[in-house]
Amino acid sequence: MLLWVSAGTAVPLMTVPGQAAAAAADCSMLVLEDVRAAALLAAECGESVEVLGERSETTQVFVDASGVGRLESAVAPQRVHRKDGTWADIDLALRPVSGGLAPVASTADMTFSGGGTGALVTWREGDATFELNWPGSLPVPRVNGATAIYDGVLPEVNLHVTADRAGFRHVLEVLTPQAATNPALRQVRYGLGGDMKVTRAADGGLSLADASGQELLQASPAVMWDSSISTPSSELQERVASAEGAGEAGTGTEVPGVSDLVSTAQRPGDLASSAPVEVAVSGSDLTLTPDAGMMAAPSAAFPLFIDPAFSKLRSKWAYASSNGENNDTSAARVGLSPDSGARYRSFFSFDTSAMSDTTVLTAKVLMKLDHSSSCEPTWVHLYRTGSWTASSGNRLAWSSYPLGSSATWLDSWEGNANEAGGCGSQQQNSDAVFEGGTLLQDVQAQVGSSSSYWVGLCACNQENEWESAQDRWKKFFTDRTYLVATFDVKPNLPVGLEFTTTTDCYRQCASPAVLRSLTPTLRAQVQDRFGGKLGTSFEIRTSPSLTGTIVVSNTTMPFTFVTTVGNATGIATSKVPAGYLSAGVTYYWHAMTMDEAGLWSGWGSWYSFTIDNTPPNISAVASTQYPSKVWGATLGSPGTFAFTAAGAAEYVWSVDGGSATTTTLASASYTPATDMVHTMRVQAKDTAGNISGAFDYQFWVSPVPNAYSLWTFDETDPARTAADTGSGFSTRKPGALRNGARFVPGKLNNAVHVSGTTGDDVVTSGPVLDTTKSFTVMAWVRPSDLAAQPLQTFVMQGNLAPRFVLQYRQDANGGQGGWCFGLTGTDVKDAPKTVACAGQFVGKPTNGEWVHVAGRYDRVTGKMRVYVMGDPQSCAGEVAESTAPALWSATGAFVIGGFWWGDIDDVRAYQRVLSDSEICQQASQ
């Protein structure tokens, strides 16, 4: 709701992450710098929170618990922003400082003399300074609140210097007619100092500028006033005399029913007479020439007060008089002056920048009536004016800003506050309130184009009547004049979110979405920068236009409400009722959000969806390697299965009820782990998530023939060839005995004995196994010298590097030695091996002891195993497993021995995976 910047642009359709849990709010300090943080705290604490970042000398902004903003804008400074960054309420009470006296908190940086020959007033504005000097030495002042009183600066003449919210005024108080005859009062001279340049303005005021010519300060045209109260009642005379006798006159002390009538150094009484004072500037001299007629007034008019006031260029109020006369700026005057007969109007400017680009909900102008001529309520009228700039002293030209019929009327108010006696009671100050629909609409219209709101107050009505009626004369306090408004900002435009995959869609859930449900749930991200209860309306049409045919209206899908806190987002959802949507039609939807104040976001962007609730159909599954229901490739051969289906986006397949695989490809690669009959089940899914019925494809896997080579070494010397007595391979591979290899008595009959030191081995004429397929190798071995070499290989096949080895490794089993099956992943000399080793507990390597060692590589599982059989009768053995490295084809010879010291018997090489029981069976022969 509340917002200081315009709502953000909608972002593309997206998924919104969950909101993190917030810590408990600290409600002990209801002031925060950031407006969003303030809104969050206001919602959590249920109280208004001030936005410190929006505070100024004249304005405050609050966020109410409901999320509505409230502006309080004054025409007079209410607080001071100190140099250390802190804020303080205006406090004009004088306190001792280095060099004299200064107010506790004023927007003006000034110091008053503590007595002596120094400057009467020193004012600093940025790097520039201004000094006002009294000719001669000043006495130590007595302090009364904001006023320093220098008694007897001339015979029976006191000098008052008073701090105000944006400057100061210095007033000479002439106590008696005898004092008024002093020649020094015919022209009162002050000294000017500092580096500000002082010049006299055309209206009699002063302008003070820095070295660059930029105006920094002003002094209003000087005026003087007396202490007369015209022809008061005897009762009033007694009250005034009592107040004066008590020392009230001239001190600013409030006396109920009397204070507004008693002239002081701060302001003239309501019935006092006034006159202009001529001001002249010559070099470093400031000369005031009082009105000679008033100086010769009867004693009842004394004391007299002679005043020019200095202030910063921050005035947000001004006055206009029909005869162009100057007046003091202590009050905002309206109507016919009983003193001069001039008509007065007052003008005010309120800072409304905090409400830019917002919707104003309520607005009122509040003023405090100080005095009225009439004992009965009389009217004043408030108008909106154009922007204005006041000359020095807050005075505007009468004809420049007309009111009445020439201005926009806002509201009127009637009231009275007469303390002059004869009214039958002591009337108190009155609260004037201007409000209503006209004012509200006008404020709303103006805040969009201006950062200030300008109004004028007069006694004239819309027909230009009554402004010269004496009973309409009034004076208002300027420092109690405010614009108070509440405002809001429409919620952000809703942003459409993806449909939920669980019920509505599958692969294409973002616009343009493809859905499978006829009753989908529309979802939108909603956001109000300052939280609150947001109501969201959804609408569906046949085209992305407000003229398109409505399919589902916001009456069919009622408001959905989401409560958000601070700037957090929420998700509004609404389910489309059954019976409105049809398959195969493209629909367009959008959403609109409303907050508690009734502000609409406006319709968000259009999003589209189409409903497809027809499942795809699988018409065929085919495989070249494994045709349907005929014997296909042998076990271990990879197969490709092609799927044919209309409208499918992905497929889910499994074999024999195993784990399912999902793929977007119209095919599957599968290598059977077992032979015989298998069934592949395939289902197709479309973009919307519709799933087909199951298609079962039966295929038969041919068993791997028992192809193997066997070298029994049952020959006797001097034979130099070991026969291959295996079967199943197209050719047999006898092994040639080289170097010192010879037949000796063995485990089963004879064996071959080799000695690694002389390069003894048995070598075939070419490769025996296709190492890109599964295989199993095994042998009986009896070491004769395990210490001869820490690594001794007794079976291998390779090329530049061996693809596989059966070997003894001294570093296996923690350095205890063991039997290992090793594989390399690349045909590179000295390539590293992946090994699986056993023989730590069963068949532990021992010189002179026979042990059966087998190695198995399973291409389907990618695993390699080593088997060590210590007790062939019971198949008690030890097995170790590792993950095999990448496969490659070893085209070199099959080698038995070569790096082995001892005997080798019954070597076998199978082109398939032998089961554990088969390996045990071979070891038991």
PDB file of N, CA and C in Angstrom, residues 34-110:
ATOM      1  N   ASP A  34      14.404   3.267   7.112  1.00  0.00           N
ATOM      2  CA  ASP A  34      13.888   2.818   5.823  1.00  0.00           C
ATOM      3  C   ASP A  34      12.380   2.657   5.873  1.00  0.00           C
ATOM      4  N   VAL A  35      11.711   3.121   4.822  1.00  0.00           N
ATOM      5  CA  VAL A  35      10.256   3.095   4.825  1.00  0.00           C
ATOM      6  C   VAL A  35       9.712   1.668   4.811  1.00  0.00           C
ATOM      7  N   ARG A  36      10.398   0.759   4.112  1.00  0.00           N
ATOM      8  CA  ARG A  36       9.900  -0.613   4.062  1.00  0.00           C
ATOM      9  C   ARG A  36      10.065  -1.291   5.412  1.00  0.00           C
ATOM     10  N   ALA A  37      11.207  -1.040   6.050  1.00  0.00           N
ATOM     11  CA  ALA A  37      11.411  -1.602   7.378  1.00  0.00           C
ATOM     12  C   ALA A  37      10.395  -1.033   8.360  1.00  0.00           C
ATOM     13  N   ALA A  38      10.071   0.263   8.214  1.00  0.00           N
ATOM     14  CA  ALA A  38       9.076   0.877   9.088  1.00  0.00           C
ATOM     15  C   ALA A  38       7.709   0.245   8.885  1.00  0.00           C
ATOM     16  N   ALA A  39       7.367  -0.044   7.634  1.00  0.00           N
ATOM     17  CA  ALA A  39       6.082  -0.677   7.363  1.00  0.00           C
ATOM     18  C   ALA A  39       6.005  -2.068   7.967  1.00  0.00           C
ATOM     19  N   LEU A  40       7.107  -2.806   7.865  1.00  0.00           N
ATOM     20  CA  LEU A  40       7.149  -4.151   8.439  1.00  0.00           C
ATOM     21  C   LEU A  40       6.992  -4.082   9.955  1.00  0.00           C
ATOM     22  N   LEU A  41       7.696  -3.152  10.599  1.00  0.00           N
ATOM     23  CA  LEU A  41       7.611  -3.033  12.054  1.00  0.00           C
ATOM     24  C   LEU A  41       6.220  -2.579  12.477  1.00  0.00           C
ATOM     25  N   ALA A  42       5.609  -1.663  11.720  1.00  0.00           N
ATOM     26  CA  ALA A  42       4.262  -1.195  12.055  1.00  0.00           C
ATOM     27  C   ALA A  42       3.260  -2.338  12.014  1.00  0.00           C
ATOM     28  N   ALA A  43       3.389  -3.200  11.004  1.00  0.00           N
ATOM     29  CA  ALA A  43       2.473  -4.335  10.889  1.00  0.00           C
ATOM     30  C   ALA A  43       2.677  -5.323  12.032  1.00  0.00           C
ATOM     31  N   GLU A  44       3.928  -5.557  12.407  1.00  0.00           N
ATOM     32  CA  GLU A  44       4.199  -6.537  13.448  1.00  0.00           C
ATOM     33  C   GLU A  44       3.864  -6.013  14.845  1.00  0.00           C
ATOM     34  N   CYS A  45       4.035  -4.706  15.060  1.00  0.00           N
ATOM     35  CA  CYS A  45       3.799  -4.137  16.383  1.00  0.00           C
ATOM     36  C   CYS A  45       2.386  -3.597  16.549  1.00  0.00           C
ATOM     37  N   GLY A  46       1.659  -3.415  15.424  1.00  0.00           N
ATOM     38  CA  GLY A  46       0.301  -2.885  15.524  1.00  0.00           C
ATOM     39  C   GLY A  46       0.272  -1.420  15.907  1.00  0.00           C
ATOM     40  N   GLU A  47       1.358  -0.666  15.641  1.00  0.00           N
ATOM     41  CA  GLU A  47       1.429   0.747  15.972  1.00  0.00           C
ATOM     42  C   GLU A  47       2.070   1.504  14.820  1.00  0.00           C
ATOM     43  N   SER A  48       1.857   2.828  14.820  1.00  0.00           N
ATOM     44  CA  SER A  48       2.475   3.662  13.795  1.00  0.00           C
ATOM     45  C   SER A  48       3.974   3.752  14.038  1.00  0.00           C
ATOM     46  N   VAL A  49       4.727   3.754  12.936  1.00  0.00           N
ATOM     47  CA  VAL A  49       6.179   3.852  13.000  1.00  0.00           C
ATOM     48  C   VAL A  49       6.620   5.005  12.104  1.00  0.00           C
ATOM     49  N   GLU A  50       7.459   5.885  12.639  1.00  0.00           N
ATOM     50  CA  GLU A  50       7.945   7.007  11.842  1.00  0.00           C
ATOM     51  C   GLU A  50       9.060   6.545  10.913  1.00  0.00           C
ATOM     52  N   VAL A  51       9.071   7.098   9.707  1.00  0.00           N
ATOM     53  CA  VAL A  51      10.119   6.836   8.728  1.00  0.00           C
ATOM     54  C   VAL A  51      11.161   7.943   8.876  1.00  0.00           C
ATOM     55  N   LEU A  52      12.256   7.619   9.535  1.00  0.00           N
ATOM     56  CA  LEU A  52      13.255   8.636   9.848  1.00  0.00           C
ATOM     57  C   LEU A  52      13.855   9.237   8.584  1.00  0.00           C
ATOM     58  N   GLY A  53      14.006   8.430   7.547  1.00  0.00           N
ATOM     59  CA  GLY A  53      14.585   8.927   6.306  1.00  0.00           C
ATOM     60  C   GLY A  53      13.741   9.977   5.612  1.00  0.00           C
ATOM     61  N   GLU A  54      12.457  10.115   5.992  1.00  0.00           N
ATOM     62  CA  GLU A  54      11.576  11.107   5.395  1.00  0.00           C
ATOM     63  C   GLU A  54      11.409  12.334   6.288  1.00  0.00           C
ATOM     64  N   ARG A  55      12.057  12.338   7.436  1.00  0.00           N
ATOM     65  CA  ARG A  55      11.889  13.458   8.370  1.00  0.00           C
ATOM     66  C   ARG A  55      12.645  14.680   7.866  1.00  0.00           C
ATOM     67  N   SER A  56      12.043  15.840   8.036  1.00  0.00           N
ATOM     68  CA  SER A  56      12.712  17.104   7.748  1.00  0.00           C
ATOM     69  C   SER A  56      12.384  18.067   8.868  1.00  0.00           C
ATOM     70  N   GLU A  57      12.844  19.321   8.729  1.00  0.00           N
ATOM     71  CA  GLU A  57      12.556  20.315   9.763  1.00  0.00           C
ATOM     72  C   GLU A  57      11.062  20.589   9.883  1.00  0.00           C
ATOM     73  N   THR A  58      10.325  20.387   8.791  1.00  0.00           N
ATOM     74  CA  THR A  58       8.897  20.725   8.808  1.00  0.00           C
ATOM     75  C   THR A  58       7.978  19.532   8.609  1.00  0.00           C
ATOM     76  N   THR A  59       8.517  18.371   8.233  1.00  0.00           N
ATOM     77  CA  THR A  59       7.631  17.243   7.918  1.00  0.00           C
ATOM     78  C   THR A  59       8.021  15.993   8.684  1.00  0.00           C
ATOM     79  N   GLN A  60       7.014  15.149   8.916  1.00  0.00           N
ATOM     80  CA  GLN A  60       7.208  13.798   9.429  1.00  0.00           C
ATOM     81  C   GLN A  60       6.289  12.870   8.646  1.00  0.00           C
ATOM     82  N   VAL A  61       6.773  11.657   8.415  1.00  0.00           N
ATOM     83  CA  VAL A  61       5.988  10.642   7.726  1.00  0.00           C
ATOM     84  C   VAL A  61       5.920   9.411   8.615  1.00  0.00           C
ATOM     85  N   PHE A  62       4.727   8.861   8.750  1.00  0.00           N
ATOM     86  CA  PHE A  62       4.501   7.683   9.567  1.00  0.00           C
ATOM     87  C   PHE A  62       3.873   6.591   8.707  1.00  0.00           C
ATOM     88  N   VAL A  63       4.111   5.344   9.099  1.00  0.00           N
ATOM     89  CA  VAL A  63       3.405   4.211   8.508  1.00  0.00           C
ATOM     90  C   VAL A  63       2.508   3.633   9.590  1.00  0.00           C
ATOM     91  N   ASP A  64       1.201   3.626   9.337  1.00  0.00           N
ATOM     92  CA  ASP A  64       0.269   3.057  10.301  1.00  0.00           C
ATOM     93  C   ASP A  64       0.298   1.537  10.214  1.00  0.00           C
ATOM     94  N   ALA A  65      -0.261   0.903  11.235  1.00  0.00           N
ATOM     95  CA  ALA A  65      -0.256  -0.563  11.279  1.00  0.00           C
ATOM     96  C   ALA A  65      -0.949  -1.168  10.074  1.00  0.00           C
ATOM     97  N   SER A  66      -1.927  -0.460   9.512  1.00  0.00           N
ATOM     98  CA  SER A  66      -2.650  -0.977   8.348  1.00  0.00           C
ATOM     99  C   SER A  66      -1.850  -0.852   7.068  1.00  0.00           C
ATOM    100  N   GLY A  67      -0.710  -0.128   7.116  1.00  0.00           N
ATOM    101  CA  GLY A  67       0.094   0.069   5.915  1.00  0.00           C
ATOM    102  C   GLY A  67      -0.173   1.388   5.226  1.00  0.00           C
ATOM    103  N   VAL A  68      -1.033   2.241   5.795  1.00  0.00           N
ATOM    104  CA  VAL A  68      -1.327   3.546   5.211  1.00  0.00           C
ATOM    105  C   VAL A  68      -0.324   4.562   5.729  1.00  0.00           C
ATOM    106  N   GLY A  69       0.131   5.438   4.855  1.00  0.00           N
ATOM    107  CA  GLY A  69       1.071   6.465   5.251  1.00  0.00           C
ATOM    108  C   GLY A  69       0.358   7.694   5.793  1.00  0.00           C
ATOM    109  N   ARG A  70       1.020   8.426   6.670  1.00  0.00           N
ATOM    110  CA  ARG A  70       0.469   9.663   7.222  1.00  0.00           C
ATOM    111  C   ARG A  70       1.541  10.743   7.175  1.00  0.00           C
ATOM    112  N   LEU A  71       1.199  11.876   6.549  1.00  0.00           N
ATOM    113  CA  LEU A  71       2.105  13.010   6.430  1.00  0.00           C
ATOM    114  C   LEU A  71       1.653  14.108   7.375  1.00  0.00           C
ATOM    115  N   GLU A  72       2.592  14.676   8.126  1.00  0.00           N
ATOM    116  CA  GLU A  72       2.347  15.852   8.939  1.00  0.00           C
ATOM    117  C   GLU A  72       3.342  16.915   8.494  1.00  0.00           C
ATOM    118  N   SER A  73       2.826  17.937   7.785  1.00  0.00           N
ATOM    119  CA  SER A  73       3.679  18.955   7.190  1.00  0.00           C
ATOM    120  C   SER A  73       3.331  20.306   7.798  1.00  0.00           C
ATOM    121  N   ALA A  74       4.323  20.969   8.389  1.00  0.00           N
ATOM    122  CA  ALA A  74       4.125  22.269   9.028  1.00  0.00           C
ATOM    123  C   ALA A  74       4.731  23.369   8.166  1.00  0.00           C
ATOM    124  N   VAL A  75       4.289  24.634   8.416  1.00  0.00           N
ATOM    125  CA  VAL A  75       4.869  25.750   7.679  1.00  0.00           C
ATOM    126  C   VAL A  75       6.029  26.369   8.449  1.00  0.00           C
ATOM    127  N   ALA A  76       6.136  26.049   9.729  1.00  0.00           N
ATOM    128  CA  ALA A  76       7.253  26.547  10.537  1.00  0.00           C
ATOM    129  C   ALA A  76       8.091  25.365  10.993  1.00  0.00           C
ATOM    130  N   PRO A  77       9.393  25.520  11.100  1.00  0.00           N
ATOM    131  CA  PRO A  77      10.245  24.407  11.546  1.00  0.00           C
ATOM    132  C   PRO A  77       9.785  23.862  12.893  1.00  0.00           C
ATOM    133  N   GLN A  78       9.766  22.539  12.990  1.00  0.00           N
ATOM    134  CA  GLN A  78       9.354  21.871  14.218  1.00  0.00           C
ATOM    135  C   GLN A  78      10.511  21.157  14.900  1.00  0.00           C
ATOM    136  N   ARG A  79      11.615  20.963  14.177  1.00  0.00           N
ATOM    137  CA  ARG A  79      12.731  20.204  14.724  1.00  0.00           C
ATOM    138  C   ARG A  79      14.023  20.630  14.010  1.00  0.00           C
ATOM    139  N   VAL A  80      15.138  20.223  14.561  1.00  0.00           N
ATOM    140  CA  VAL A  80      16.447  20.629  14.053  1.00  0.00           C
ATOM    141  C   VAL A  80      17.269  19.380  13.754  1.00  0.00           C
ATOM    142  N   HIS A  81      17.942  19.384  12.607  1.00  0.00           N
ATOM    143  CA  HIS A  81      18.864  18.305  12.257  1.00  0.00           C
ATOM    144  C   HIS A  81      20.266  18.741  12.651  1.00  0.00           C
ATOM    145  N   ARG A  82      20.808  18.145  13.696  1.00  0.00           N
ATOM    146  CA  ARG A  82      22.080  18.575  14.227  1.00  0.00           C
ATOM    147  C   ARG A  82      23.241  18.102  13.355  1.00  0.00           C
ATOM    148  N   LYS A  83      24.407  18.693  13.615  1.00  0.00           N
ATOM    149  CA  LYS A  83      25.586  18.362  12.822  1.00  0.00           C
ATOM    150  C   LYS A  83      26.002  16.917  12.995  1.00  0.00           C
ATOM    151  N   ASP A  84      25.692  16.326  14.159  1.00  0.00           N
ATOM    152  CA  ASP A  84      26.071  14.925  14.375  1.00  0.00           C
ATOM    153  C   ASP A  84      25.072  13.942  13.788  1.00  0.00           C
ATOM    154  N   GLY A  85      24.086  14.457  13.058  1.00  0.00           N
ATOM    155  CA  GLY A  85      23.120  13.591  12.390  1.00  0.00           C
ATOM    156  C   GLY A  85      21.873  13.305  13.195  1.00  0.00           C
ATOM    157  N   THR A  86      21.828  13.711  14.461  1.00  0.00           N
ATOM    158  CA  THR A  86      20.646  13.471  15.281  1.00  0.00           C
ATOM    159  C   THR A  86      19.617  14.575  15.078  1.00  0.00           C
ATOM    160  N   TRP A  87      18.386  14.289  15.533  1.00  0.00           N
ATOM    161  CA  TRP A  87      17.298  15.267  15.449  1.00  0.00           C
ATOM    162  C   TRP A  87      16.920  15.702  16.854  1.00  0.00           C
ATOM    163  N   ALA A  88      16.463  16.950  16.959  1.00  0.00           N
ATOM    164  CA  ALA A  88      15.969  17.472  18.238  1.00  0.00           C
ATOM    165  C   ALA A  88      14.781  18.375  17.964  1.00  0.00           C
ATOM    166  N   ASP A  89      13.786  18.323  18.849  1.00  0.00           N
ATOM    167  CA  ASP A  89      12.661  19.238  18.747  1.00  0.00           C
ATOM    168  C   ASP A  89      13.146  20.671  18.975  1.00  0.00           C
ATOM    169  N   ILE A  90      12.481  21.617  18.323  1.00  0.00           N
ATOM    170  CA  ILE A  90      12.829  23.018  18.522  1.00  0.00           C
ATOM    171  C   ILE A  90      12.765  23.353  20.013  1.00  0.00           C
ATOM    172  N   ASP A  91      13.838  23.930  20.533  1.00  0.00           N
ATOM    173  CA  ASP A  91      13.906  24.365  21.923  1.00  0.00           C
ATOM    174  C   ASP A  91      14.684  25.677  21.922  1.00  0.00           C
ATOM    175  N   LEU A  92      13.963  26.787  22.065  1.00  0.00           N
ATOM    176  CA  LEU A  92      14.573  28.106  21.914  1.00  0.00           C
ATOM    177  C   LEU A  92      15.109  28.668  23.226  1.00  0.00           C
ATOM    178  N   ALA A  93      15.002  27.914  24.294  1.00  0.00           N
ATOM    179  CA  ALA A  93      15.536  28.391  25.565  1.00  0.00           C
ATOM    180  C   ALA A  93      17.034  28.651  25.434  1.00  0.00           C
ATOM    181  N   LEU A  94      17.469  29.812  25.900  1.00  0.00           N
ATOM    182  CA  LEU A  94      18.881  30.166  25.786  1.00  0.00           C
ATOM    183  C   LEU A  94      19.699  29.487  26.866  1.00  0.00           C
ATOM    184  N   ARG A  95      20.898  29.091  26.485  1.00  0.00           N
ATOM    185  CA  ARG A  95      21.816  28.441  27.423  1.00  0.00           C
ATOM    186  C   ARG A  95      23.213  29.003  27.182  1.00  0.00           C
ATOM    187  N   PRO A  96      24.052  29.004  28.212  1.00  0.00           N
ATOM    188  CA  PRO A  96      25.412  29.527  28.031  1.00  0.00           C
ATOM    189  C   PRO A  96      26.229  28.649  27.091  1.00  0.00           C
ATOM    190  N   VAL A  97      26.951  29.273  26.201  1.00  0.00           N
ATOM    191  CA  VAL A  97      27.888  28.579  25.317  1.00  0.00           C
ATOM    192  C   VAL A  97      29.151  29.415  25.257  1.00  0.00           C
ATOM    193  N   SER A  98      30.163  28.871  24.629  1.00  0.00           N
ATOM    194  CA  SER A  98      31.398  29.624  24.462  1.00  0.00           C
ATOM    195  C   SER A  98      31.108  30.876  23.647  1.00  0.00           C
ATOM    196  N   GLY A  99      31.360  32.036  24.221  1.00  0.00           N
ATOM    197  CA  GLY A  99      31.146  33.291  23.513  1.00  0.00           C
ATOM    198  C   GLY A  99      29.834  33.957  23.827  1.00  0.00           C
ATOM    199  N   GLY A 100      28.973  33.335  24.647  1.00  0.00           N
ATOM    200  CA  GLY A 100      27.720  34.001  24.974  1.00  0.00           C
ATOM    201  C   GLY A 100      26.588  33.051  25.248  1.00  0.00           C
ATOM    202  N   LEU A 101      25.452  33.277  24.572  1.00  0.00           N
ATOM    203  CA  LEU A 101      24.233  32.497  24.758  1.00  0.00           C
ATOM    204  C   LEU A 101      23.760  31.980  23.411  1.00  0.00           C
ATOM    205  N   ALA A 102      23.127  30.799  23.407  1.00  0.00           N
ATOM    206  CA  ALA A 102      22.579  30.227  22.167  1.00  0.00           C
ATOM    207  C   ALA A 102      21.356  29.389  22.517  1.00  0.00           C
ATOM    208  N   PRO A 103      20.379  29.300  21.599  1.00  0.00           N
ATOM    209  CA  PRO A 103      19.217  28.446  21.854  1.00  0.00           C
ATOM    210  C   PRO A 103      19.634  26.977  21.876  1.00  0.00           C
ATOM    211  N   VAL A 104      18.891  26.176  22.640  1.00  0.00           N
ATOM    212  CA  VAL A 104      19.183  24.746  22.725  1.00  0.00           C
ATOM    213  C   VAL A 104      19.064  24.105  21.351  1.00  0.00           C
ATOM    214  N   ALA A 105      18.003  24.404  20.605  1.00  0.00           N
ATOM    215  CA  ALA A 105      17.799  23.806  19.281  1.00  0.00           C
ATOM    216  C   ALA A 105      17.006  24.759  18.409  1.00  0.00           C
ATOM    217  N   SER A 106      17.682  25.358  17.446  1.00  0.00           N
ATOM    218  CA  SER A 106      17.059  26.229  16.455  1.00  0.00           C
ATOM    219  C   SER A 106      17.668  25.896  15.111  1.00  0.00           C
ATOM    220  N   THR A 107      16.938  26.180  14.062  1.00  0.00           N
ATOM    221  CA  THR A 107      17.501  25.923  12.732  1.00  0.00           C
ATOM    222  C   THR A 107      18.564  26.954  12.368  1.00  0.00           C
ATOM    223  N   ALA A 108      18.666  28.020  13.151  1.00  0.00           N
ATOM    224  CA  ALA A 108      19.678  29.043  12.906  1.00  0.00           C
ATOM    225  C   ALA A 108      20.860  28.826  13.842  1.00  0.00           C
ATOM    226  N   ASP A 109      22.057  28.885  13.292  1.00  0.00           N
ATOM    227  CA  ASP A 109      23.289  28.719  14.065  1.00  0.00           C
ATOM    228  C   ASP A 109      23.749  30.109  14.513  1.00  0.00           C
ATOM    229  N   MET A 110      23.318  30.542  15.718  1.00  0.00           N
ATOM    230  CA  MET A 110      23.585  31.915  16.149  1.00  0.00           C
ATOM    231  C   MET A 110      23.940  31.930  17.627  1.00  0.00           C
TER     232      MET A 110
END
